[in-house]
Amino acid sequence: MYYTDRLLRYPVRVERPDPRFARALQQAIGGIEGEIRVCLQYFFQAWGARGPAKYRDLLLNTATEEIAHIEMLATAVALNLENAPLSMKEDVAADAAGGSVLNGMDMRHVLSTGLAAMPTDANGVPFDCSHVYASGNLAADMMANVTAESTGRMLATKLYNMTDDPGMKDMLSYLIARDTYHQQQFMAVIEELGGLEGNLPIPNSFPQENEAGEFAYVQLGFNRDGSPPPGGRWSQGPSLDGKSEYTQRPMEPLGGEPTLAPPRPGGGAQSQQMTGGKGVLGRAADAIEDAIS
């Protein structure tokens, strides 16, 4: 159960409303790097969590914080849209050279929401949950969460550099700081679980003897001339899980050329496909050759 006290988690103020920046802020709400994504990701990870309850509670706590971030950003969008032009005529009259509507404002902020935020990205694409990752594997989810917080922080820093409004910089500075902590938080869970050595490969519950072991720690090179692939920490020395040594070698094809059965009748293929690609004359020649033989 969730409650609200009607108060923002952090102050949101806009000194110079900017409808174009309102559109940019939409990415932080409904973009794949945005707050709706991480909010739902942490909720669904928590609601399906099995194992120690503290990790479920941590995810629920963080997801609830993300609701507050969505509210802050939606408020920021609305404040940036105050005094926005409500018509093309009004916009051009105010600034014939580069008004808001003609220079990047999302018209649906006028047409669809009454100068308010939407659950969309900066291009108006609705958030569709395709980037919500909740696998049921605690280590895999934590790594996905670190990635989500990293891309979210990257977006927030870009937004910070896009605006000169002191209020918006202050709000974004807070969101950037929270992304910093959340990265640390989820990495700390991985460390508590045993770090990379204790968790790799994911899932570590699968018996590694059932893998094709000769390919588990080798870097394959795919250069046509047989030259080695780019080397680095990943190609030599002990593996991160401490179970082997990294090596590298040129790729060699181990399988033959794939051969598929002819198309099935009634499957919508061309008749030539069903006869090996030969036309009427080709099939007649085959028949004569078969008769002679």
PDB file of C-alpha atoms in Angstrom:
ATOM      1  CA  MET A   1       0.000   0.000   0.000  1.00  0.00           C
ATOM      2  CA  TYR A   2       1.281   3.451  -0.831  1.00  0.00           C
ATOM      3  CA  TYR A   3       0.531   6.823   0.691  1.00  0.00           C
ATOM      4  CA  THR A   4       1.101  10.433  -0.309  1.00  0.00           C
ATOM      5  CA  ASP A   5       1.479  13.558   1.787  1.00  0.00           C
ATOM      6  CA  ARG A   6       1.118  15.900  -1.236  1.00  0.00           C
ATOM      7  CA  LEU A   7       4.654  17.238  -0.750  1.00  0.00           C
ATOM      8  CA  LEU A   8       7.451  17.049  -3.297  1.00  0.00           C
ATOM      9  CA  ARG A   9      10.514  15.031  -2.342  1.00  0.00           C
ATOM     10  CA  TYR A  10      12.775  17.949  -3.356  1.00  0.00           C
ATOM     11  CA  PRO A  11      12.003  21.565  -4.333  1.00  0.00           C
ATOM     12  CA  VAL A  12      11.113  22.130  -7.982  1.00  0.00           C
ATOM     13  CA  ARG A  13      11.257  25.685  -9.225  1.00  0.00           C
ATOM     14  CA  VAL A  14      11.527  27.288 -12.645  1.00  0.00           C
ATOM     15  CA  GLU A  15      12.635  30.884 -12.959  1.00  0.00           C
ATOM     16  CA  ARG A  16      12.388  31.132 -16.750  1.00  0.00           C
ATOM     17  CA  PRO A  17       9.767  28.782 -18.252  1.00  0.00           C
ATOM     18  CA  ASP A  18      10.997  27.077 -21.412  1.00  0.00           C
ATOM     19  CA  PRO A  19       8.548  24.885 -23.385  1.00  0.00           C
ATOM     20  CA  ARG A  20      11.424  23.383 -25.345  1.00  0.00           C
ATOM     21  CA  PHE A  21      13.132  22.245 -22.163  1.00  0.00           C
ATOM     22  CA  ALA A  22       9.805  20.786 -21.052  1.00  0.00           C
ATOM     23  CA  ARG A  23       9.979  18.557 -24.090  1.00  0.00           C
ATOM     24  CA  ALA A  24      13.561  17.534 -23.244  1.00  0.00           C
ATOM     25  CA  LEU A  25      12.501  16.667 -19.693  1.00  0.00           C
ATOM     26  CA  GLN A  26       9.996  14.195 -21.119  1.00  0.00           C
ATOM     27  CA  GLN A  27      12.934  11.886 -21.867  1.00  0.00           C
ATOM     28  CA  ALA A  28      13.676  11.693 -18.154  1.00  0.00           C
ATOM     29  CA  ILE A  29      10.052  10.716 -17.519  1.00  0.00           C
ATOM     30  CA  GLY A  30       9.147   8.273 -20.278  1.00  0.00           C
ATOM     31  CA  GLY A  31      12.368   7.586 -22.158  1.00  0.00           C
ATOM     32  CA  ILE A  32      14.209   4.292 -21.936  1.00  0.00           C
ATOM     33  CA  GLU A  33      16.635   6.027 -19.543  1.00  0.00           C
ATOM     34  CA  GLY A  34      13.819   7.581 -17.566  1.00  0.00           C
ATOM     35  CA  GLU A  35      12.148   7.315 -14.196  1.00  0.00           C
ATOM     36  CA  ILE A  36       9.067   5.367 -15.263  1.00  0.00           C
ATOM     37  CA  ARG A  37      11.381   2.644 -16.520  1.00  0.00           C
ATOM     38  CA  VAL A  38      13.362   2.257 -13.301  1.00  0.00           C
ATOM     39  CA  CYS A  39      10.278   2.645 -11.123  1.00  0.00           C
ATOM     40  CA  LEU A  40       8.491  -0.248 -12.838  1.00  0.00           C
ATOM     41  CA  GLN A  41      11.687  -2.278 -13.108  1.00  0.00           C
ATOM     42  CA  TYR A  42      12.316  -2.168  -9.377  1.00  0.00           C
ATOM     43  CA  PHE A  43       8.678  -2.803  -8.541  1.00  0.00           C
ATOM     44  CA  PHE A  44       8.420  -5.887 -10.728  1.00  0.00           C
ATOM     45  CA  GLN A  45      11.752  -7.198  -9.509  1.00  0.00           C
ATOM     46  CA  ALA A  46      10.505  -6.785  -5.938  1.00  0.00           C
ATOM     47  CA  TRP A  47       7.037  -8.233  -6.505  1.00  0.00           C
ATOM     48  CA  GLY A  48       8.592 -11.376  -7.948  1.00  0.00           C
ATOM     49  CA  ALA A  49      11.563 -11.550  -5.579  1.00  0.00           C
ATOM     50  CA  ARG A  50      12.404 -14.877  -3.947  1.00  0.00           C
ATOM     51  CA  GLY A  51      15.060 -15.313  -1.314  1.00  0.00           C
ATOM     52  CA  PRO A  52      16.176 -12.988   1.493  1.00  0.00           C
ATOM     53  CA  ALA A  53      13.424 -10.451   2.186  1.00  0.00           C
ATOM     54  CA  LYS A  54      15.821  -7.534   2.632  1.00  0.00           C
ATOM     55  CA  TYR A  55      16.550  -7.419  -1.090  1.00  0.00           C
ATOM     56  CA  ARG A  56      12.833  -7.298  -1.891  1.00  0.00           C
ATOM     57  CA  ASP A  57      12.398  -4.494   0.627  1.00  0.00           C
ATOM     58  CA  LEU A  58      15.354  -2.587  -0.823  1.00  0.00           C
ATOM     59  CA  LEU A  59      13.834  -2.749  -4.295  1.00  0.00           C
ATOM     60  CA  LEU A  60      10.413  -1.655  -3.022  1.00  0.00           C
ATOM     61  CA  ASN A  61      11.969   1.265  -1.171  1.00  0.00           C
ATOM     62  CA  THR A  62      13.906   2.391  -4.250  1.00  0.00           C
ATOM     63  CA  ALA A  63      10.907   1.980  -6.562  1.00  0.00           C
ATOM     64  CA  THR A  64       8.849   4.166  -4.228  1.00  0.00           C
ATOM     65  CA  GLU A  65      11.548   6.837  -4.387  1.00  0.00           C
ATOM     66  CA  GLU A  66      11.345   6.737  -8.169  1.00  0.00           C
ATOM     67  CA  ILE A  67       7.636   7.598  -7.970  1.00  0.00           C
ATOM     68  CA  ALA A  68       8.716  10.795  -6.222  1.00  0.00           C
ATOM     69  CA  HIS A  69      11.169  11.510  -9.017  1.00  0.00           C
ATOM     70  CA  ILE A  70       8.443  11.115 -11.636  1.00  0.00           C
ATOM     71  CA  GLU A  71       6.317  13.595  -9.694  1.00  0.00           C
ATOM     72  CA  MET A  72       9.193  16.083  -9.534  1.00  0.00           C
ATOM     73  CA  LEU A  73       9.844  15.858 -13.259  1.00  0.00           C
ATOM     74  CA  ALA A  74       6.152  16.091 -14.160  1.00  0.00           C
ATOM     75  CA  THR A  75       5.949  19.228 -12.019  1.00  0.00           C
ATOM     76  CA  ALA A  76       9.027  20.613 -13.757  1.00  0.00           C
ATOM     77  CA  VAL A  77       7.439  20.007 -17.162  1.00  0.00           C
ATOM     78  CA  ALA A  78       4.247  21.810 -16.101  1.00  0.00           C
ATOM     79  CA  LEU A  79       6.183  24.763 -14.689  1.00  0.00           C
ATOM     80  CA  ASN A  80       8.242  25.062 -17.864  1.00  0.00           C
ATOM     81  CA  LEU A  81       5.027  25.177 -19.885  1.00  0.00           C
ATOM     82  CA  GLU A  82       3.536  28.095 -17.968  1.00  0.00           C
ATOM     83  CA  ASN A  83       2.979  31.051 -20.289  1.00  0.00           C
ATOM     84  CA  ALA A  84       3.596  28.806 -23.295  1.00  0.00           C
ATOM     85  CA  PRO A  85       1.738  29.983 -26.430  1.00  0.00           C
ATOM     86  CA  LEU A  86      -1.606  28.301 -26.996  1.00  0.00           C
ATOM     87  CA  SER A  87      -1.731  28.996 -30.731  1.00  0.00           C
ATOM     88  CA  MET A  88       0.583  29.432 -33.677  1.00  0.00           C
ATOM     89  CA  LYS A  89      -0.655  32.983 -34.078  1.00  0.00           C
ATOM     90  CA  GLU A  90       0.157  33.843 -30.496  1.00  0.00           C
ATOM     91  CA  ASP A  91       3.569  32.245 -30.794  1.00  0.00           C
ATOM     92  CA  VAL A  92       4.537  34.028 -34.008  1.00  0.00           C
ATOM     93  CA  ALA A  93       3.282  37.345 -32.671  1.00  0.00           C
ATOM     94  CA  ALA A  94       5.526  36.970 -29.649  1.00  0.00           C
ATOM     95  CA  ASP A  95       8.608  35.844 -31.531  1.00  0.00           C
ATOM     96  CA  ALA A  96       8.370  35.691 -35.298  1.00  0.00           C
ATOM     97  CA  ALA A  97      11.927  34.415 -35.745  1.00  0.00           C
ATOM     98  CA  GLY A  98      11.940  31.435 -33.431  1.00  0.00           C
ATOM     99  CA  GLY A  99       8.894  30.889 -31.253  1.00  0.00           C
ATOM    100  CA  SER A 100       8.399  27.900 -29.021  1.00  0.00           C
ATOM    101  CA  VAL A 101       5.965  25.965 -31.187  1.00  0.00           C
ATOM    102  CA  LEU A 102       8.028  26.496 -34.322  1.00  0.00           C
ATOM    103  CA  ASN A 103      11.303  25.795 -32.536  1.00  0.00           C
ATOM    104  CA  GLY A 104      10.792  22.524 -30.750  1.00  0.00           C
ATOM    105  CA  MET A 105       7.870  22.632 -28.331  1.00  0.00           C
ATOM    106  CA  ASP A 106       5.815  19.426 -28.265  1.00  0.00           C
ATOM    107  CA  MET A 107       2.399  20.516 -29.514  1.00  0.00           C
ATOM    108  CA  ARG A 108       0.686  17.788 -27.532  1.00  0.00           C
ATOM    109  CA  HIS A 109       1.597  19.688 -24.393  1.00  0.00           C
ATOM    110  CA  VAL A 110      -0.963  22.153 -25.745  1.00  0.00           C
ATOM    111  CA  LEU A 111      -3.299  19.864 -27.671  1.00  0.00           C
ATOM    112  CA  SER A 112      -3.531  16.858 -25.347  1.00  0.00           C
ATOM    113  CA  THR A 113      -2.549  17.684 -21.778  1.00  0.00           C
ATOM    114  CA  GLY A 114      -3.374  21.306 -21.030  1.00  0.00           C
ATOM    115  CA  LEU A 115       0.277  22.253 -20.521  1.00  0.00           C
ATOM    116  CA  ALA A 116       1.212  19.215 -18.453  1.00  0.00           C
ATOM    117  CA  ALA A 117       3.566  16.244 -18.635  1.00  0.00           C
ATOM    118  CA  MET A 118       2.912  12.990 -20.484  1.00  0.00           C
ATOM    119  CA  PRO A 119       4.136   9.393 -19.964  1.00  0.00           C
ATOM    120  CA  THR A 120       6.230   9.688 -23.125  1.00  0.00           C
ATOM    121  CA  ASP A 121       9.789  10.352 -24.218  1.00  0.00           C
ATOM    122  CA  ALA A 122      11.050  13.568 -25.804  1.00  0.00           C
ATOM    123  CA  ASN A 123       9.696  12.507 -29.200  1.00  0.00           C
ATOM    124  CA  GLY A 124       6.244  11.785 -27.805  1.00  0.00           C
ATOM    125  CA  VAL A 125       6.643   7.994 -27.968  1.00  0.00           C
ATOM    126  CA  PRO A 126       4.646   6.421 -25.110  1.00  0.00           C
ATOM    127  CA  PHE A 127       6.565   4.353 -22.600  1.00  0.00           C
ATOM    128  CA  ASP A 128       5.808   0.710 -23.405  1.00  0.00           C
ATOM    129  CA  CYS A 129       7.706  -1.291 -20.728  1.00  0.00           C
ATOM    130  CA  SER A 130       9.919  -3.063 -23.287  1.00  0.00           C
ATOM    131  CA  HIS A 131      12.987  -2.047 -21.250  1.00  0.00           C
ATOM    132  CA  VAL A 132      11.712  -3.228 -17.869  1.00  0.00           C
ATOM    133  CA  TYR A 133      13.991  -6.093 -16.835  1.00  0.00           C
ATOM    134  CA  ALA A 134      12.938  -8.397 -14.023  1.00  0.00           C
ATOM    135  CA  SER A 135      14.496 -11.816 -14.518  1.00  0.00           C
ATOM    136  CA  GLY A 136      14.051 -13.390 -11.101  1.00  0.00           C
ATOM    137  CA  ASN A 137      17.846 -13.740 -10.850  1.00  0.00           C
ATOM    138  CA  LEU A 138      19.050 -11.384  -8.132  1.00  0.00           C
ATOM    139  CA  ALA A 139      22.566 -10.824  -9.485  1.00  0.00           C
ATOM    140  CA  ALA A 140      21.363 -10.337 -13.063  1.00  0.00           C
ATOM    141  CA  ASP A 141      18.742  -7.851 -11.925  1.00  0.00           C
ATOM    142  CA  MET A 142      21.245  -5.903  -9.836  1.00  0.00           C
ATOM    143  CA  MET A 143      23.552  -5.571 -12.846  1.00  0.00           C
ATOM    144  CA  ALA A 144      20.632  -4.457 -14.990  1.00  0.00           C
ATOM    145  CA  ASN A 145      19.811  -1.889 -12.316  1.00  0.00           C
ATOM    146  CA  VAL A 146      23.343  -0.501 -12.304  1.00  0.00           C
ATOM    147  CA  THR A 147      23.060  -0.071 -16.077  1.00  0.00           C
ATOM    148  CA  ALA A 148      19.668   1.618 -15.731  1.00  0.00           C
ATOM    149  CA  GLU A 149      20.991   4.049 -13.135  1.00  0.00           C
ATOM    150  CA  SER A 150      24.082   4.725 -15.251  1.00  0.00           C
ATOM    151  CA  THR A 151      22.098   5.654 -18.351  1.00  0.00           C
ATOM    152  CA  GLY A 152      19.670   7.663 -16.208  1.00  0.00           C
ATOM    153  CA  ARG A 153      22.530   9.616 -14.670  1.00  0.00           C
ATOM    154  CA  MET A 154      24.039  10.210 -18.094  1.00  0.00           C
ATOM    155  CA  LEU A 155      20.719  11.631 -19.300  1.00  0.00           C
ATOM    156  CA  ALA A 156      20.374  13.848 -16.225  1.00  0.00           C
ATOM    157  CA  THR A 157      23.849  15.303 -16.752  1.00  0.00           C
ATOM    158  CA  LYS A 158      22.986  16.114 -20.367  1.00  0.00           C
ATOM    159  CA  LEU A 159      19.790  17.855 -19.250  1.00  0.00           C
ATOM    160  CA  TYR A 160      21.784  19.740 -16.608  1.00  0.00           C
ATOM    161  CA  ASN A 161      24.076  21.094 -19.329  1.00  0.00           C
ATOM    162  CA  MET A 162      21.135  22.026 -21.581  1.00  0.00           C
ATOM    163  CA  THR A 163      19.596  24.575 -19.225  1.00  0.00           C
ATOM    164  CA  ASP A 164      20.700  27.818 -17.602  1.00  0.00           C
ATOM    165  CA  ASP A 165      17.711  27.953 -15.273  1.00  0.00           C
ATOM    166  CA  PRO A 166      19.008  27.865 -11.652  1.00  0.00           C
ATOM    167  CA  GLY A 167      15.961  25.998 -10.388  1.00  0.00           C
ATOM    168  CA  MET A 168      16.222  23.283 -13.009  1.00  0.00           C
ATOM    169  CA  LYS A 169      19.944  22.884 -12.373  1.00  0.00           C
ATOM    170  CA  ASP A 170      19.251  22.512  -8.670  1.00  0.00           C
ATOM    171  CA  MET A 171      16.601  19.819  -9.222  1.00  0.00           C
ATOM    172  CA  LEU A 172      18.766  17.931 -11.704  1.00  0.00           C
ATOM    173  CA  SER A 173      21.733  18.149  -9.353  1.00  0.00           C
ATOM    174  CA  TYR A 174      19.626  16.306  -6.777  1.00  0.00           C
ATOM    175  CA  LEU A 175      18.519  13.637  -9.273  1.00  0.00           C
ATOM    176  CA  ILE A 176      22.110  13.132 -10.431  1.00  0.00           C
ATOM    177  CA  ALA A 177      23.190  12.613  -6.821  1.00  0.00           C
ATOM    178  CA  ARG A 178      20.470  10.021  -6.243  1.00  0.00           C
ATOM    179  CA  ASP A 179      21.570   8.150  -9.379  1.00  0.00           C
ATOM    180  CA  THR A 180      25.092   8.179  -7.967  1.00  0.00           C
ATOM    181  CA  TYR A 181      23.868   6.524  -4.780  1.00  0.00           C
ATOM    182  CA  HIS A 182      21.633   4.002  -6.527  1.00  0.00           C
ATOM    183  CA  GLN A 183      24.560   2.814  -8.655  1.00  0.00           C
ATOM    184  CA  GLN A 184      26.531   2.296  -5.449  1.00  0.00           C
ATOM    185  CA  GLN A 185      23.558   0.636  -3.760  1.00  0.00           C
ATOM    186  CA  PHE A 186      23.067  -2.036  -6.390  1.00  0.00           C
ATOM    187  CA  MET A 187      26.814  -2.665  -6.736  1.00  0.00           C
ATOM    188  CA  ALA A 188      26.928  -3.090  -2.948  1.00  0.00           C
ATOM    189  CA  VAL A 189      24.282  -5.818  -3.214  1.00  0.00           C
ATOM    190  CA  ILE A 190      26.468  -7.643  -5.753  1.00  0.00           C
ATOM    191  CA  GLU A 191      29.442  -7.283  -3.402  1.00  0.00           C
ATOM    192  CA  GLU A 192      27.388  -8.579  -0.475  1.00  0.00           C
ATOM    193  CA  LEU A 193      26.429 -11.607  -2.559  1.00  0.00           C
ATOM    194  CA  GLY A 194      30.093 -12.394  -3.153  1.00  0.00           C
ATOM    195  CA  GLY A 195      31.159  -9.917  -5.824  1.00  0.00           C
ATOM    196  CA  LEU A 196      31.904 -10.860  -9.402  1.00  0.00           C
ATOM    197  CA  GLU A 197      33.877 -13.923  -8.391  1.00  0.00           C
ATOM    198  CA  GLY A 198      30.991 -15.250  -6.325  1.00  0.00           C
ATOM    199  CA  ASN A 199      28.301 -14.539  -8.908  1.00  0.00           C
ATOM    200  CA  LEU A 200      29.805 -15.179 -12.336  1.00  0.00           C
ATOM    201  CA  PRO A 201      28.749 -16.805 -14.525  1.00  0.00           C
ATOM    202  CA  ILE A 202      25.108 -15.835 -14.110  1.00  0.00           C
ATOM    203  CA  PRO A 203      23.178 -17.949 -13.282  1.00  0.00           C
ATOM    204  CA  ASN A 204      25.765 -19.648 -11.113  1.00  0.00           C
ATOM    205  CA  SER A 205      23.267 -22.363 -10.216  1.00  0.00           C
ATOM    206  CA  PHE A 206      23.662 -24.002 -13.643  1.00  0.00           C
ATOM    207  CA  PRO A 207      26.279 -26.786 -13.530  1.00  0.00           C
ATOM    208  CA  GLN A 208      29.244 -25.443 -15.446  1.00  0.00           C
ATOM    209  CA  GLU A 209      30.284 -28.955 -16.408  1.00  0.00           C
ATOM    210  CA  ASN A 210      27.257 -28.935 -18.721  1.00  0.00           C
ATOM    211  CA  GLU A 211      28.787 -26.089 -20.739  1.00  0.00           C
ATOM    212  CA  ALA A 212      31.010 -26.612 -23.756  1.00  0.00           C
ATOM    213  CA  GLY A 213      33.926 -25.717 -21.506  1.00  0.00           C
ATOM    214  CA  GLU A 214      36.525 -25.089 -24.207  1.00  0.00           C
ATOM    215  CA  PHE A 215      34.532 -22.034 -25.304  1.00  0.00           C
ATOM    216  CA  ALA A 216      33.726 -20.597 -21.874  1.00  0.00           C
ATOM    217  CA  TYR A 217      36.828 -18.425 -21.411  1.00  0.00           C
ATOM    218  CA  VAL A 218      38.202 -17.930 -24.916  1.00  0.00           C
ATOM    219  CA  GLN A 219      37.970 -14.798 -27.049  1.00  0.00           C
ATOM    220  CA  LEU A 220      37.241 -15.739 -30.660  1.00  0.00           C
ATOM    221  CA  GLY A 221      38.609 -13.639 -33.489  1.00  0.00           C
ATOM    222  CA  PHE A 222      36.481 -13.103 -36.602  1.00  0.00           C
ATOM    223  CA  ASN A 223      38.988 -11.365 -38.848  1.00  0.00           C
ATOM    224  CA  ARG A 224      39.014 -12.899 -42.313  1.00  0.00           C
ATOM    225  CA  ASP A 225      42.812 -12.801 -42.526  1.00  0.00           C
ATOM    226  CA  GLY A 226      43.176 -14.755 -39.305  1.00  0.00           C
ATOM    227  CA  SER A 227      44.724 -11.877 -37.370  1.00  0.00           C
ATOM    228  CA  PRO A 228      44.024 -11.943 -33.638  1.00  0.00           C
ATOM    229  CA  PRO A 229      41.117 -10.015 -32.115  1.00  0.00           C
ATOM    230  CA  PRO A 230      41.805  -6.915 -29.986  1.00  0.00           C
ATOM    231  CA  GLY A 231      43.535  -7.981 -26.794  1.00  0.00           C
ATOM    232  CA  GLY A 232      43.136  -6.708 -23.264  1.00  0.00           C
ATOM    233  CA  ARG A 233      42.173  -7.776 -19.775  1.00  0.00           C
ATOM    234  CA  TRP A 234      39.476  -9.928 -21.367  1.00  0.00           C
ATOM    235  CA  SER A 235      41.920 -12.003 -23.430  1.00  0.00           C
ATOM    236  CA  GLN A 236      44.644 -12.994 -20.974  1.00  0.00           C
ATOM    237  CA  GLY A 237      45.131 -13.593 -17.284  1.00  0.00           C
ATOM    238  CA  PRO A 238      42.773 -15.117 -14.723  1.00  0.00           C
ATOM    239  CA  SER A 239      39.049 -14.965 -15.417  1.00  0.00           C
ATOM    240  CA  LEU A 240      36.946 -12.659 -13.244  1.00  0.00           C
ATOM    241  CA  ASP A 241      35.234 -15.610 -11.612  1.00  0.00           C
ATOM    242  CA  GLY A 242      38.616 -17.147 -10.730  1.00  0.00           C
ATOM    243  CA  LYS A 243      37.748 -20.423 -12.439  1.00  0.00           C
ATOM    244  CA  SER A 244      39.976 -20.323 -15.513  1.00  0.00           C
ATOM    245  CA  GLU A 245      42.391 -18.304 -17.665  1.00  0.00           C
ATOM    246  CA  TYR A 246      41.403 -16.134 -20.600  1.00  0.00           C
ATOM    247  CA  THR A 247      42.806 -17.061 -24.001  1.00  0.00           C
ATOM    248  CA  GLN A 248      42.164 -16.032 -27.590  1.00  0.00           C
ATOM    249  CA  ARG A 249      42.254 -17.769 -30.953  1.00  0.00           C
ATOM    250  CA  PRO A 250      41.002 -17.287 -34.513  1.00  0.00           C
ATOM    251  CA  MET A 251      37.495 -18.482 -35.161  1.00  0.00           C
ATOM    252  CA  GLU A 252      37.126 -21.691 -37.114  1.00  0.00           C
ATOM    253  CA  PRO A 253      33.759 -22.749 -38.569  1.00  0.00           C
ATOM    254  CA  LEU A 254      32.767 -25.957 -36.818  1.00  0.00           C
ATOM    255  CA  GLY A 255      29.479 -26.597 -38.596  1.00  0.00           C
ATOM    256  CA  GLY A 256      28.550 -27.295 -42.184  1.00  0.00           C
ATOM    257  CA  GLU A 257      26.436 -25.247 -44.531  1.00  0.00           C
ATOM    258  CA  PRO A 258      22.826 -25.278 -43.308  1.00  0.00           C
ATOM    259  CA  THR A 259      20.309 -27.168 -45.430  1.00  0.00           C
ATOM    260  CA  LEU A 260      16.591 -26.711 -44.916  1.00  0.00           C
ATOM    261  CA  ALA A 261      13.757 -28.877 -46.143  1.00  0.00           C
ATOM    262  CA  PRO A 262      11.725 -27.635 -49.167  1.00  0.00           C
ATOM    263  CA  PRO A 263       8.753 -25.378 -48.385  1.00  0.00           C
ATOM    264  CA  ARG A 264       5.590 -27.173 -47.372  1.00  0.00           C
ATOM    265  CA  PRO A 265       2.632 -27.097 -49.806  1.00  0.00           C
ATOM    266  CA  GLY A 266       0.105 -24.547 -48.753  1.00  0.00           C
ATOM    267  CA  GLY A 267       2.732 -22.464 -46.952  1.00  0.00           C
ATOM    268  CA  GLY A 268       2.638 -19.590 -49.407  1.00  0.00           C
ATOM    269  CA  ALA A 269       5.983 -20.236 -51.119  1.00  0.00           C
ATOM    270  CA  GLN A 270       6.677 -20.063 -54.836  1.00  0.00           C
ATOM    271  CA  SER A 271       6.395 -23.308 -56.823  1.00  0.00           C
ATOM    272  CA  GLN A 272      10.026 -22.885 -57.917  1.00  0.00           C
ATOM    273  CA  GLN A 273      11.085 -23.051 -54.269  1.00  0.00           C
ATOM    274  CA  MET A 274       9.362 -26.403 -53.871  1.00  0.00           C
ATOM    275  CA  THR A 275      11.246 -27.894 -56.823  1.00  0.00           C
ATOM    276  CA  GLY A 276      14.708 -26.664 -56.006  1.00  0.00           C
ATOM    277  CA  GLY A 277      14.338 -23.402 -57.904  1.00  0.00           C
ATOM    278  CA  LYS A 278      13.962 -24.969 -61.373  1.00  0.00           C
ATOM    279  CA  GLY A 279      11.364 -23.879 -63.876  1.00  0.00           C
ATOM    280  CA  VAL A 280       9.324 -26.045 -66.276  1.00  0.00           C
ATOM    281  CA  LEU A 281      12.214 -26.620 -68.726  1.00  0.00           C
ATOM    282  CA  GLY A 282      14.594 -27.459 -65.916  1.00  0.00           C
ATOM    283  CA  ARG A 283      12.187 -29.998 -64.472  1.00  0.00           C
ATOM    284  CA  ALA A 284      11.656 -31.527 -67.954  1.00  0.00           C
ATOM    285  CA  ALA A 285      15.415 -31.878 -68.406  1.00  0.00           C
ATOM    286  CA  ASP A 286      15.655 -33.601 -65.029  1.00  0.00           C
ATOM    287  CA  ALA A 287      12.864 -36.005 -66.045  1.00  0.00           C
ATOM    288  CA  ILE A 288      14.669 -36.899 -69.308  1.00  0.00           C
ATOM    289  CA  GLU A 289      17.940 -37.410 -67.452  1.00  0.00           C
ATOM    290  CA  ASP A 290      16.213 -39.655 -64.914  1.00  0.00           C
ATOM    291  CA  ALA A 291      14.601 -41.693 -67.714  1.00  0.00           C
ATOM    292  CA  ILE A 292      17.924 -42.206 -69.503  1.00  0.00           C
ATOM    293  CA  SER A 293      19.690 -43.245 -66.349  1.00  0.00           C
TER     294      SER A 293
END
